[in-house]
Amino acid sequence: MDKIVDIGAILTGVIILAVTLLVSLETILRYFWNLSFVGTNELTEYCLLWLTLAGATWVLRQDMHLRIDVLSLFLSERRQIILSMVCNIICLVVVLLVFVFGLKEVVMEHFKQGYMYSVLELPKSLVMVIIPIGFFMLAYEFSKKIYREAASLC
């Protein structure tokens, strides 16, 4: 599972690079030759969804996410761990809910064969499949954090 998280981090970097190159090329073509690629804005939007959810688990594993620690500064180390566990349990419940509803939505769109009615006309399920995958991976990482924190309390 950890390899999948690493692949998600690499995928995030590749998507950022691709979007940067695509938008830069689009800007140059539009400025100098008044040309444009079809669907660049749309593709960029989809890539932002994918890079966010593909990289979120890696960021969580590295503990590089935003954290408000004003309260925990005044707590003992043991209580800091307990507070962190409570926060992680709440986050686990939320990501599991999004995973379940996201999975349900992706499966429904897949069997309905819904399409995004736009320039690219991609199947909705193809665009949305990262939602249950990303949130499942987040649930996995939150579970690992909770387990480690519980073990450190013993």
mmCIF file with all atom_site columns, N, CA and C in Angstrom, residues 68 71-73 75 78-89 149:
data_model
loop_
_atom_site.group_PDB
_atom_site.id
_atom_site.type_symbol
_atom_site.label_atom_id
_atom_site.label_alt_id
_atom_site.label_comp_id
_atom_site.label_asym_id
_atom_site.label_entity_id
_atom_site.label_seq_id
_atom_site.pdbx_PDB_ins_code
_atom_site.Cartn_x
_atom_site.Cartn_y
_atom_site.Cartn_z
_atom_site.occupancy
_atom_site.B_iso_or_equiv
_atom_site.pdbx_formal_charge
_atom_site.auth_seq_id
_atom_site.auth_comp_id
_atom_site.auth_asym_id
_atom_site.auth_atom_id
_atom_site.pdbx_PDB_model_num
ATOM 1  N N  . ILE A 1 68  ? -3.364  23.363 12.975 1.00 0.00 ? 68  ILE A N  1
ATOM 2  C CA . ILE A 1 68  ? -3.496  24.439 13.950 1.00 0.00 ? 68  ILE A CA 1
ATOM 3  C C  . ILE A 1 68  ? -3.165  23.825 15.310 1.00 0.00 ? 68  ILE A C  1
ATOM 4  N N  . LEU A 1 71  ? -3.807  24.893 20.646 1.00 0.00 ? 71  LEU A N  1
ATOM 5  C CA . LEU A 1 71  ? -4.271  24.172 21.824 1.00 0.00 ? 71  LEU A CA 1
ATOM 6  C C  . LEU A 1 71  ? -3.246  23.152 22.297 1.00 0.00 ? 71  LEU A C  1
ATOM 7  N N  . SER A 1 72  ? -2.660  22.423 21.365 1.00 0.00 ? 72  SER A N  1
ATOM 8  C CA . SER A 1 72  ? -1.749  21.345 21.757 1.00 0.00 ? 72  SER A CA 1
ATOM 9  C C  . SER A 1 72  ? -0.450  21.857 22.374 1.00 0.00 ? 72  SER A C  1
ATOM 10 N N  . LEU A 1 73  ? -0.108  23.121 22.162 1.00 0.00 ? 73  LEU A N  1
ATOM 11 C CA . LEU A 1 73  ? 1.111   23.674 22.760 1.00 0.00 ? 73  LEU A CA 1
ATOM 12 C C  . LEU A 1 73  ? 1.038   23.709 24.290 1.00 0.00 ? 73  LEU A C  1
ATOM 13 N N  . LEU A 1 75  ? -0.589  21.435 26.142 1.00 0.00 ? 75  LEU A N  1
ATOM 14 C CA . LEU A 1 75  ? -0.897  20.108 26.668 1.00 0.00 ? 75  LEU A CA 1
ATOM 15 C C  . LEU A 1 75  ? 0.374   19.298 26.884 1.00 0.00 ? 75  LEU A C  1
ATOM 16 N N  . ARG A 1 78  ? 1.430   13.300 26.353 1.00 0.00 ? 78  ARG A N  1
ATOM 17 C CA . ARG A 1 78  ? 0.395   12.267 26.299 1.00 0.00 ? 78  ARG A CA 1
ATOM 18 C C  . ARG A 1 78  ? -0.941  12.839 25.813 1.00 0.00 ? 78  ARG A C  1
ATOM 19 N N  . ARG A 1 79  ? -1.302  14.005 26.329 1.00 0.00 ? 79  ARG A N  1
ATOM 20 C CA . ARG A 1 79  ? -2.572  14.614 25.913 1.00 0.00 ? 79  ARG A CA 1
ATOM 21 C C  . ARG A 1 79  ? -2.508  15.118 24.469 1.00 0.00 ? 79  ARG A C  1
ATOM 22 N N  . GLN A 1 80  ? -1.331  15.512 24.024 1.00 0.00 ? 80  GLN A N  1
ATOM 23 C CA . GLN A 1 80  ? -1.172  15.881 22.616 1.00 0.00 ? 80  GLN A CA 1
ATOM 24 C C  . GLN A 1 80  ? -1.455  14.678 21.718 1.00 0.00 ? 80  GLN A C  1
ATOM 25 N N  . ILE A 1 81  ? -0.959  13.523 22.125 1.00 0.00 ? 81  ILE A N  1
ATOM 26 C CA . ILE A 1 81  ? -1.190  12.301 21.344 1.00 0.00 ? 81  ILE A CA 1
ATOM 27 C C  . ILE A 1 81  ? -2.673  11.956 21.348 1.00 0.00 ? 81  ILE A C  1
ATOM 28 N N  . ILE A 1 82  ? -3.322  12.083 22.506 1.00 0.00 ? 82  ILE A N  1
ATOM 29 C CA . ILE A 1 82  ? -4.756  11.792 22.596 1.00 0.00 ? 82  ILE A CA 1
ATOM 30 C C  . ILE A 1 82  ? -5.548  12.760 21.720 1.00 0.00 ? 82  ILE A C  1
ATOM 31 N N  . LEU A 1 83  ? -5.210  14.042 21.768 1.00 0.00 ? 83  LEU A N  1
ATOM 32 C CA . LEU A 1 83  ? -5.887  15.031 20.926 1.00 0.00 ? 83  LEU A CA 1
ATOM 33 C C  . LEU A 1 83  ? -5.677  14.717 19.445 1.00 0.00 ? 83  LEU A C  1
ATOM 34 N N  . SER A 1 84  ? -4.469  14.346 19.094 1.00 0.00 ? 84  SER A N  1
ATOM 35 C CA . SER A 1 84  ? -4.167  13.987 17.708 1.00 0.00 ? 84  SER A CA 1
ATOM 36 C C  . SER A 1 84  ? -4.979  12.763 17.281 1.00 0.00 ? 84  SER A C  1
ATOM 37 N N  . MET A 1 85  ? -5.099  11.783 18.175 1.00 0.00 ? 85  MET A N  1
ATOM 38 C CA . MET A 1 85  ? -5.901  10.593 17.860 1.00 0.00 ? 85  MET A CA 1
ATOM 39 C C  . MET A 1 85  ? -7.361  10.959 17.629 1.00 0.00 ? 85  MET A C  1
ATOM 40 N N  . VAL A 1 86  ? -7.909  11.805 18.490 1.00 0.00 ? 86  VAL A N  1
ATOM 41 C CA . VAL A 1 86  ? -9.306  12.219 18.342 1.00 0.00 ? 86  VAL A CA 1
ATOM 42 C C  . VAL A 1 86  ? -9.498  12.915 16.989 1.00 0.00 ? 86  VAL A C  1
ATOM 43 N N  . CYS A 1 87  ? -8.596  13.822 16.650 1.00 0.00 ? 87  CYS A N  1
ATOM 44 C CA . CYS A 1 87  ? -8.682  14.523 15.354 1.00 0.00 ? 87  CYS A CA 1
ATOM 45 C C  . CYS A 1 87  ? -8.569  13.534 14.197 1.00 0.00 ? 87  CYS A C  1
ATOM 46 N N  . ASN A 1 88  ? -7.650  12.579 14.322 1.00 0.00 ? 88  ASN A N  1
ATOM 47 C CA . ASN A 1 88  ? -7.465  11.597 13.257 1.00 0.00 ? 88  ASN A CA 1
ATOM 48 C C  . ASN A 1 88  ? -8.670  10.667 13.119 1.00 0.00 ? 88  ASN A C  1
ATOM 49 N N  . ILE A 1 89  ? -9.305  10.343 14.228 1.00 0.00 ? 89  ILE A N  1
ATOM 50 C CA . ILE A 1 89  ? -10.517 9.505  14.176 1.00 0.00 ? 89  ILE A CA 1
ATOM 51 C C  . ILE A 1 89  ? -11.647 10.263 13.483 1.00 0.00 ? 89  ILE A C  1
ATOM 52 N N  . GLU A 1 149 ? -0.330  6.013  17.040 1.00 0.00 ? 149 GLU A N  1
ATOM 53 C CA . GLU A 1 149 ? -0.544  6.836  18.221 1.00 0.00 ? 149 GLU A CA 1
ATOM 54 C C  . GLU A 1 149 ? -1.069  6.001  19.382 1.00 0.00 ? 149 GLU A C  1
#
